[in-house]
Coordinates of N, CA and C in Angstrom, one line a residue:
X29 N -11.7 -46.9 58.4 CA -10.7 -46.1 58.0 C -10.2 -46.8 56.4
X30 N -9.9 -46.0 55.9 CA -9.0 -47.0 54.3 C -7.6 -47.2 54.7
X31 N -7.2 -48.3 54.5 CA -5.8 -48.4 55.2 C -4.7 -47.8 54.8
X32 N -5.6 -47.6 53.1 CA -4.2 -46.4 52.2 C -3.5 -45.3 52.9
X33 N -5.3 -44.6 53.4 CA -4.7 -43.3 54.2 C -4.0 -43.4 55.4
X34 N -4.3 -43.7 55.9 CA -3.6 -44.0 57.2 C -2.2 -44.1 57.6
X35 N -1.7 -44.6 56.1 CA -0.2 -45.0 55.9 C 0.4 -43.8 55.6
X36 N 1.4 -43.5 56.1 CA 2.3 -42.7 55.7 C 3.2 -42.9 54.8
X37 N 3.5 -42.4 53.6 CA 4.3 -42.3 52.1 C 5.7 -41.2 52.4
X38 N 6.5 -42.5 52.6 CA 7.8 -42.2 52.8 C 7.8 -41.0 50.7
X39 N 8.7 -39.4 51.5 CA 8.4 -39.1 49.8 C 10.5 -39.3 49.7
X40 N 10.6 -39.0 48.6 CA 12.5 -39.1 48.1 C 11.9 -37.8 47.4
X41 N 13.2 -36.9 48.2 CA 13.5 -35.7 48.4 C 14.1 -35.5 46.8
X42 N 13.2 -34.9 45.7 CA 13.3 -34.3 44.4 C 14.7 -33.9 43.7
X43 N 15.6 -34.0 43.5 CA 16.7 -33.3 42.5 C 17.7 -33.7 43.7
X44 N 17.8 -35.4 44.2 CA 18.7 -35.2 44.7 C 20.1 -36.2 44.2
X45 N 20.9 -35.7 44.8 CA 22.1 -36.6 44.0 C 23.1 -36.2 44.6
X46 N 23.8 -37.9 44.7 CA 24.7 -38.8 45.4 C 24.5 -37.7 47.2
X47 N 23.3 -38.5 47.3 CA 22.8 -37.7 49.2 C 22.5 -36.1 48.9
X48 N 23.0 -35.5 48.7 CA 23.3 -33.8 48.1 C 21.4 -33.2 47.8
X49 N 20.4 -32.5 48.5 CA 19.8 -32.2 48.0 C 19.2 -30.9 47.1
X50 N 19.3 -31.0 46.4 CA 19.1 -30.0 45.5 C 17.2 -28.6 45.6
X51 N 17.9 -27.8 45.7 CA 16.6 -27.4 46.0 C 15.5 -26.8 44.5
X52 N 14.4 -27.4 44.7 CA 13.9 -26.5 43.5 C 13.6 -25.2 43.8
X53 N 13.8 -24.2 42.4 CA 13.4 -22.7 42.1 C 11.9 -22.6 41.8
X54 N 11.3 -22.3 42.5 CA 9.7 -21.7 41.6 C 10.5 -19.9 41.5
X55 N 9.6 -19.4 40.3 CA 9.7 -18.9 39.6 C 9.1 -17.7 39.6
X56 N 8.4 -16.3 39.9 CA 7.2 -15.8 40.0 C 7.4 -15.3 38.5
X57 N 5.9 -15.6 38.0 CA 5.6 -15.3 36.7 C 5.1 -14.1 36.1
X58 N 4.6 -13.2 37.8 CA 4.7 -11.8 37.1 C 5.4 -11.2 37.8
X59 N 6.9 -11.5 38.1 CA 7.6 -11.1 38.4 C 8.7 -10.4 37.2
X60 N 9.0 -8.4 36.7 CA 9.1 -8.0 36.0 C 10.5 -8.7 35.0
X61 N 10.7 -8.7 33.7 CA 11.7 -9.6 33.2 C 12.7 -8.9 33.1
X62 N 13.7 -9.3 33.4 CA 15.4 -8.6 33.1 C 15.0 -7.6 32.2
X63 N 16.0 -6.7 32.4 CA 16.9 -5.6 31.7 C 17.7 -6.5 30.2
X64 N 17.6 -6.1 29.4 CA 18.4 -6.2 28.4 C 19.9 -6.4 28.6
X65 N 21.0 -6.8 28.5 CA 22.1 -6.5 28.2 C 22.7 -4.9 27.8
X66 N 22.9 -4.2 28.3 CA 23.6 -2.9 28.5 C 24.5 -2.8 26.9
X67 N 24.2 -2.4 25.7 CA 25.4 -2.1 24.7 C 26.2 -0.8 24.4
X68 N 27.3 -1.0 24.4 CA 28.3 0.3 24.5 C 27.7 1.3 23.4
X69 N 28.0 2.5 23.8 CA 28.0 3.5 22.7 C 28.6 3.3 21.3
X70 N 28.0 3.6 20.3 CA 28.5 3.4 19.1 C 29.3 2.4 18.6
X71 N 28.4 1.5 18.5 CA 28.5 0.0 18.6 C 27.8 -0.4 17.0
X72 N 27.6 -1.5 16.4 CA 26.8 -1.7 15.4 C 25.5 -2.0 16.0
X73 N 25.3 -2.8 16.9 CA 24.0 -2.7 17.6 C 23.5 -0.9 18.0
X74 N 24.6 -0.5 19.0 CA 23.9 0.9 19.0 C 23.1 2.0 17.6
X75 N 24.0 2.1 16.8 CA 23.9 2.5 15.8 C 22.3 1.9 15.0
X76 N 22.1 0.5 14.8 CA 21.1 -0.7 14.5 C 20.1 0.0 15.2
X77 N 20.2 0.3 16.7 CA 18.8 0.4 17.2 C 18.4 1.9 17.2
X78 N 19.3 3.0 17.3 CA 19.4 4.2 17.8 C 18.6 4.6 15.6
X79 N 18.5 3.5 14.8 CA 17.9 3.7 13.5 C 16.8 3.5 13.8
X80 N 16.4 2.4 14.3 CA 15.1 1.8 14.4 C 15.1 0.3 13.6
X81 N 16.3 -0.3 13.4 CA 16.3 -1.6 12.3 C 16.3 -2.6 13.0
X82 N 15.6 -3.2 12.3 CA 16.2 -4.9 12.4 C 17.5 -5.6 12.2
X83 N 17.9 -6.5 12.3 CA 18.7 -7.5 11.9 C 18.9 -7.6 10.2
X84 N 17.4 -7.7 9.7 CA 17.0 -8.2 8.9 C 17.2 -7.3 7.7
X85 N 16.9 -5.8 8.1 CA 16.4 -4.6 7.6 C 17.7 -4.1 7.1
X86 N 19.2 -4.4 8.7 CA 20.4 -3.6 8.4 C 20.8 -4.5 7.4
X87 N 20.4 -6.0 7.1 CA 21.3 -6.4 6.1 C 20.9 -6.5 4.9
X88 N 19.6 -6.0 4.7 CA 19.6 -5.7 3.2 C 20.4 -4.5 3.1
X89 N 20.3 -3.6 3.5 CA 20.8 -2.3 3.4 C 22.6 -2.6 3.3
X90 N 23.1 -3.0 4.2 CA 24.7 -3.3 3.7 C 24.9 -4.7 3.1
X91 N 24.3 -5.8 2.9 CA 24.7 -6.4 1.9 C 25.6 -7.5 2.4
X92 N 25.3 -7.9 3.7 CA 25.9 -8.6 4.3 C 24.4 -9.4 4.9
X93 N 25.3 -11.0 5.7 CA 23.3 -11.5 6.3 C 23.4 -11.5 7.3
X94 N 22.5 -11.8 8.0 CA 21.5 -11.6 9.2 C 22.6 -11.7 10.4
X95 N 22.9 -13.5 9.8 CA 23.9 -14.4 10.7 C 24.8 -13.1 11.1
X96 N 26.1 -12.9 10.1 CA 27.3 -12.4 10.4 C 26.7 -10.7 11.0
X97 N 25.7 -9.8 11.2 CA 25.5 -8.8 11.6 C 25.5 -9.6 12.8
X98 N 24.3 -10.6 13.4 CA 24.4 -10.9 14.8 C 25.5 -11.2 15.6
X99 N 27.1 -11.8 15.2 CA 27.5 -12.5 15.4 C 28.5 -10.9 15.9
X100 N 28.5 -10.0 14.6 CA 29.3 -9.3 15.0 C 29.1 -8.0 16.0
X101 N 27.3 -8.6 16.4 CA 26.7 -7.2 17.1 C 27.4 -7.8 18.8
X102 N 27.4 -9.8 18.7 CA 27.1 -9.6 20.3 C 29.0 -10.3 20.0
X103 N 30.0 -9.8 19.6 CA 31.1 -9.8 19.8 C 31.9 -8.7 19.7
X104 N 31.2 -7.0 19.0 CA 31.3 -6.2 18.8 C 32.7 -6.2 18.5
X105 N 32.6 -6.4 17.0 CA 33.6 -7.1 16.3 C 32.7 -6.7 14.7
X106 N 32.5 -6.0 15.0 CA 32.1 -5.1 12.9 C 33.2 -4.8 12.3
X107 N 33.1 -5.1 10.7 CA 34.7 -4.8 10.2 C 34.0 -2.7 10.0
X108 N 35.5 -2.4 9.6 CA 36.2 -1.4 9.6 C 34.4 -0.5 8.5
X109 N 34.4 -1.1 7.4 CA 34.1 -0.6 6.1 C 32.4 -0.5 7.2
X110 N 32.1 -1.6 7.3 CA 30.6 -1.7 7.7 C 30.2 -0.6 8.9
X111 N 30.8 -0.1 9.6 CA 30.8 0.4 10.9 C 30.5 2.2 10.2
X112 N 31.0 2.2 9.1 CA 31.9 3.7 8.2 C 30.5 3.7 7.5
X113 N 29.8 2.8 6.8 CA 28.5 2.4 6.1 C 27.6 2.9 7.2
X114 N 27.2 2.2 8.4 CA 26.4 2.5 9.3 C 26.3 3.8 10.1
X115 N 27.3 4.6 10.2 CA 27.7 5.6 10.7 C 27.4 7.1 9.9
X116 N 27.9 6.8 8.1 CA 27.2 7.5 7.7 C 25.5 7.5 7.5
X117 N 25.2 6.6 7.1 CA 23.3 6.3 7.1 C 22.9 6.6 8.3
X118 N 23.2 6.6 9.8 CA 22.9 7.3 11.3 C 22.9 8.5 10.7
X119 N 23.7 9.7 10.6 CA 24.4 10.6 10.1 C 23.3 11.5 8.9
X120 N 23.3 11.1 8.3 CA 21.9 11.3 7.2 C 20.9 11.4 7.5
X121 N 20.4 10.1 7.9 CA 19.2 10.1 9.0 C 18.8 11.2 10.0
X122 N 20.0 11.1 11.1 CA 19.5 12.6 11.7 C 19.5 13.8 11.2
X123 N 19.9 13.6 10.1 CA 20.0 15.3 9.5 C 18.8 16.0 8.7
X124 N 18.0 14.6 8.4 CA 16.5 14.5 7.6 C 15.8 15.1 9.3
X125 N 16.0 15.0 10.2 CA 15.1 14.6 11.2 C 15.4 15.9 11.8
X126 N 14.3 17.3 11.5 CA 14.2 19.0 11.8 C 14.0 19.1 13.0
X127 N 14.7 19.8 13.9 CA 14.2 20.4 15.2 C 13.4 21.6 15.3
X128 N 12.1 21.5 14.4 CA 12.2 22.8 14.0 C 10.7 23.2 14.9
X129 N 10.8 22.5 16.2 CA 9.6 22.4 17.6 C 8.1 22.1 17.2
X130 N 8.1 21.6 15.5 CA 6.5 21.4 15.2 C 6.5 19.6 15.3
X131 N 5.3 19.8 16.6 CA 5.1 18.0 16.7 C 4.3 17.5 15.9
X132 N 5.5 16.1 16.0 CA 5.5 15.0 15.2 C 3.8 14.4 14.6
X133 N 3.0 15.3 15.6 CA 1.5 14.8 15.6 C 1.1 15.6 14.8
X134 N 1.4 17.0 14.7 CA 1.2 17.7 13.7 C 1.1 17.5 12.1
X135 N 2.8 16.7 12.4 CA 3.4 16.6 10.7 C 2.9 15.5 10.6
X136 N 2.5 14.5 11.5 CA 1.3 13.1 10.4 C 0.2 13.6 10.2
X137 N -0.2 14.4 11.0 CA -1.5 15.0 10.3 C -1.7 16.1 9.7
X138 N -0.6 16.9 9.4 CA -0.8 17.5 8.3 C -0.7 16.9 6.5
X139 N 0.3 15.5 6.8 CA 0.5 14.8 5.4 C -0.3 14.1 5.1
X140 N -1.5 13.4 6.2 CA -2.7 12.8 5.7 C -3.3 13.4 5.2
X141 N -3.9 14.6 6.0 CA -5.2 15.3 5.7 C -4.7 15.9 3.9
X142 N -3.5 16.3 3.9 CA -2.6 16.8 2.7 C -3.5 15.9 1.5
X143 N -2.6 14.7 1.5 CA -2.6 13.4 0.6 C -4.0 12.9 0.8
X144 N -4.7 13.0 1.3 CA -6.2 12.9 1.6 C -6.3 11.1 2.0
X145 N -5.0 10.4 2.8 CA -5.0 9.3 3.4 C -5.8 8.4 4.3
X146 N -5.8 7.5 4.5 CA -6.1 6.8 5.8 C -5.0 6.7 6.2
X147 N -5.2 6.2 7.7 CA -3.5 5.2 8.4 C -3.2 4.3 7.7
X148 N -4.3 3.8 7.5 CA -3.1 2.2 6.6 C -2.7 2.5 5.5
X149 N -2.8 3.5 4.4 CA -2.6 3.8 3.1 C -0.9 4.9 3.6
X150 N -1.6 5.3 4.6 CA 0.2 6.5 4.9 C 1.0 5.6 5.8
X151 N 0.7 5.0 6.1 CA 1.2 3.5 7.1 C 2.0 2.9 5.6
X152 N 1.5 2.4 4.9 CA 2.5 2.1 3.7 C 3.4 2.9 2.9
X153 N 3.0 3.9 3.3 CA 3.6 5.1 2.3 C 4.5 5.3 2.9
X154 N 5.3 5.5 4.5 CA 6.0 5.8 4.8 C 6.9 4.2 5.3
X155 N 6.3 3.2 5.1 CA 6.9 2.3 5.6 C 6.8 1.6 6.4
X156 N 5.8 1.3 7.6 CA 5.2 0.8 8.7 C 4.3 -0.3 8.1
X157 N 4.5 -1.4 9.0 CA 3.5 -2.3 9.3 C 2.1 -2.0 8.9
X158 N 1.6 -1.3 9.7 CA 0.3 -1.1 9.6 C -0.6 0.3 10.3
X159 N -1.5 0.6 9.9 CA -2.2 2.1 10.4 C -1.9 2.3 12.0
X160 N -2.2 1.2 12.6 CA -2.1 0.8 14.1 C -1.0 1.9 14.6
X161 N 0.1 1.3 13.8 CA 1.5 2.6 14.1 C 1.1 3.8 14.1
X162 N 0.5 4.3 12.9 CA 0.5 5.9 12.5 C -0.3 6.1 13.9
X163 N -1.5 5.6 14.4 CA -2.6 6.2 15.3 C -1.4 6.4 16.4
X164 N -0.7 5.3 16.2 CA -0.2 5.4 18.1 C 1.0 6.5 17.8
X165 N 1.1 7.1 16.7 CA 2.2 7.8 16.7 C 1.4 9.3 17.3
X166 N -0.1 9.1 16.8 CA -1.2 10.1 16.9 C -1.0 10.7 18.0
X167 N -1.2 9.6 19.8 CA -1.3 9.0 20.2 C 0.0 9.8 21.6
X168 N 0.9 10.0 20.8 CA 1.6 10.3 21.6 C 3.3 9.3 21.7
X169 N 3.4 8.1 21.1 CA 4.0 7.1 20.8 C 5.7 8.1 20.2
X170 N 6.0 8.0 20.0 CA 7.7 7.9 19.3 C 7.8 7.4 18.4
X171 N 7.8 7.7 16.8 CA 8.3 6.9 15.6 C 10.2 6.7 16.4
X172 N 10.0 5.6 15.4 CA 11.6 5.4 15.5 C 12.4 6.4 14.3
X173 N 13.3 6.6 14.5 CA 14.4 7.4 13.9 C 14.0 7.4 12.4
X174 N 13.5 6.1 11.8 CA 13.5 6.6 10.3 C 12.5 6.4 9.8
X175 N 11.5 6.2 10.5 CA 9.8 6.9 10.3 C 10.1 8.7 10.3
X176 N 10.8 8.7 11.5 CA 10.5 10.6 11.9 C 11.2 11.1 10.7
X177 N 12.0 10.2 9.9 CA 12.8 10.4 9.0 C 12.0 11.0 7.5
X178 N 11.1 10.0 7.3 CA 10.2 10.2 6.2 C 9.8 10.8 6.9
X179 N 9.2 11.1 7.9 CA 7.6 11.8 7.7 C 7.5 13.0 7.8
X180 N 9.3 13.6 8.2 CA 10.2 14.9 8.0 C 10.2 15.5 6.2
X181 N 10.7 14.8 5.7 CA 11.2 14.3 4.3 C 9.4 14.5 3.4
X182 N 8.8 14.0 4.3 CA 7.2 14.3 3.5 C 6.8 14.9 3.7
X183 N 6.7 15.8 5.3 CA 5.9 16.9 5.4 C 6.8 18.1 4.8
X184 N 8.0 18.5 4.6 CA 8.7 19.7 4.0 C 8.2 19.9 2.7
X185 N 8.3 18.3 1.9 CA 7.9 18.1 0.8 C 7.0 18.9 0.5
X186 N 5.7 18.3 1.0 CA 4.8 19.1 0.9 C 4.3 20.4 1.1
X187 N 5.2 20.4 2.1 CA 5.1 22.7 2.5 C 6.1 23.3 1.1
X188 N 6.6 22.7 0.7 CA 7.3 23.5 -0.1 C 6.4 23.5 -1.8
X189 N 5.6 22.2 -1.9 CA 4.8 22.1 -2.7 C 3.7 23.4 -2.8
X190 N 3.8 23.6 -2.1 CA 2.3 24.0 -1.3 C 2.8 26.0 -1.1
X191 N 2.1 26.5 -1.9 CA 2.0 27.8 -2.3 C 0.6 28.8 -1.8
X192 N 0.1 29.5 -1.1 CA -0.4 29.8 -0.3 C -1.3 31.2 -1.6
X193 N -2.5 31.4 -1.8 CA -2.7 32.0 -2.7 C -2.5 33.8 -2.8
X194 N -2.1 34.1 -2.8 CA -1.6 35.6 -2.5 C -3.0 36.1 -2.5
X195 N -2.9 36.6 -1.4 CA -4.5 37.7 -1.0 C -4.6 39.3 -1.6
X196 N -5.7 38.4 -2.9 CA -5.9 39.7 -3.8 C -6.5 40.6 -3.0
X197 N -6.0 42.2 -3.2 CA -7.3 42.8 -2.4 C -7.9 43.7 -3.9
X198 N -9.5 44.1 -3.3 CA -10.1 44.7 -4.0 C -9.9 46.0 -4.4
X199 N -9.6 46.3 -5.5 CA -9.0 47.4 -5.8 C -10.4 49.1 -5.0
X200 N -9.5 50.1 -4.9 CA -10.5 50.9 -4.2 C -10.2 51.8 -5.0
X201 N -11.9 52.1 -4.9 CA -12.4 53.2 -5.6 C -12.6 54.4 -4.9
X202 N -12.6 55.5 -5.9 CA -12.9 56.6 -5.0 C -13.4 58.0 -6.2
X203 N -14.5 58.9 -6.1 CA -14.8 59.5 -6.6 C -14.3 60.8 -6.7
X204 N -13.4 61.4 -8.4 CA -12.3 62.1 -8.7 C -13.4 63.1 -9.3
X205 N -13.5 64.6 -8.7 CA -13.6 65.3 -9.3 C -13.7 65.7 -10.7
X206 N -14.5 66.0 -12.0 CA -13.7 65.8 -13.4 C -13.1 67.4 -13.6
X207 N -14.0 68.4 -13.0 CA -13.6 69.6 -13.1 C -12.3 69.9 -12.0
X208 N -12.0 69.5 -11.0 CA -10.7 69.8 -10.6 C -9.6 68.7 -10.5
X209 N -8.2 69.3 -11.7 CA -7.5 68.5 -11.9 C -6.4 68.0 -10.9
X210 N -6.6 68.6 -9.5 CA -5.6 68.2 -8.9 C -6.2 67.1 -7.9
X211 N -7.3 66.8 -8.1 CA -7.7 65.5 -7.6 C -7.6 64.4 -8.4
X212 N -7.3 64.5 -9.8 CA -6.7 63.9 -10.3 C -5.5 62.7 -10.2
X213 N -5.1 63.5 -9.6 CA -3.3 63.5 -9.6 C -3.5 62.3 -8.0
X214 N -3.4 61.5 -8.4 CA -3.7 59.9 -7.1 C -2.3 59.0 -7.1
X215 N -1.3 58.6 -6.4 CA -0.4 57.7 -6.9 C -0.4 55.8 -6.0
X216 N -1.1 54.7 -6.1 CA -1.3 54.0 -5.4 C -0.1 53.5 -4.9
X217 N 0.0 53.2 -3.5 CA 1.0 53.1 -2.8 C 1.1 51.6 -1.6
X218 N 1.3 50.0 -2.3 CA 0.7 49.2 -1.6 C -0.6 49.2 -0.8
X219 N -1.6 49.3 -1.4 CA -3.1 48.9 -1.8 C -3.5 50.3 -1.4
X220 N -2.8 51.7 -0.4 CA -2.8 52.7 -0.4 C -3.0 53.9 -1.1
X221 N -4.1 54.2 -1.7 CA -3.7 55.7 -2.2 C -4.0 56.8 -1.5
X222 N -2.0 57.9 -2.5 CA -2.0 58.8 -1.6 C -2.5 60.1 -2.1
X223 N -2.6 61.1 -2.4 CA -2.9 62.1 -2.9 C -2.1 63.0 -2.8
X224 N -2.1 63.4 -3.7 CA -0.5 64.8 -4.1 C -0.7 66.1 -4.4

């Protein structure tokens, strides 16, 4: 037998401080991630997330740095003028979203086919990163509010431009007896001939 294997090696407690043993904790990597901290209704973060914007996108719209926005969100202390701007933007965007009973899938499909666009090109027009996102909407994923507003705008703009061709009816001909003058008195009312 090997001399080293027969000897018992003393173990030193890992994480012992001042004679106290600190227990090592193991984490389950498959455990669900903790939920994000809740944020108050009507706050800067709440409105930004409802609009589906990143801090960078919001910063470009309201004219403040991303750092300022982050600080305001963490401390719930956004300036009143910024909150008014954001609330107005939220209300305007909400007004663009019409709950008309028409499914978003139908609207996206209509816009895409009417303009003859690929998913990627439609994504560019709407302002989305790529066509995969638009395809996901077609599979039932709900778009962010700002994209819903843009889809609605495009849909109703195209619908208002499209005027269906009026259905022209073929004229109705009838045999008139040239000798019988009473048969000559005919009046056309709503493509129906009424004999007098």
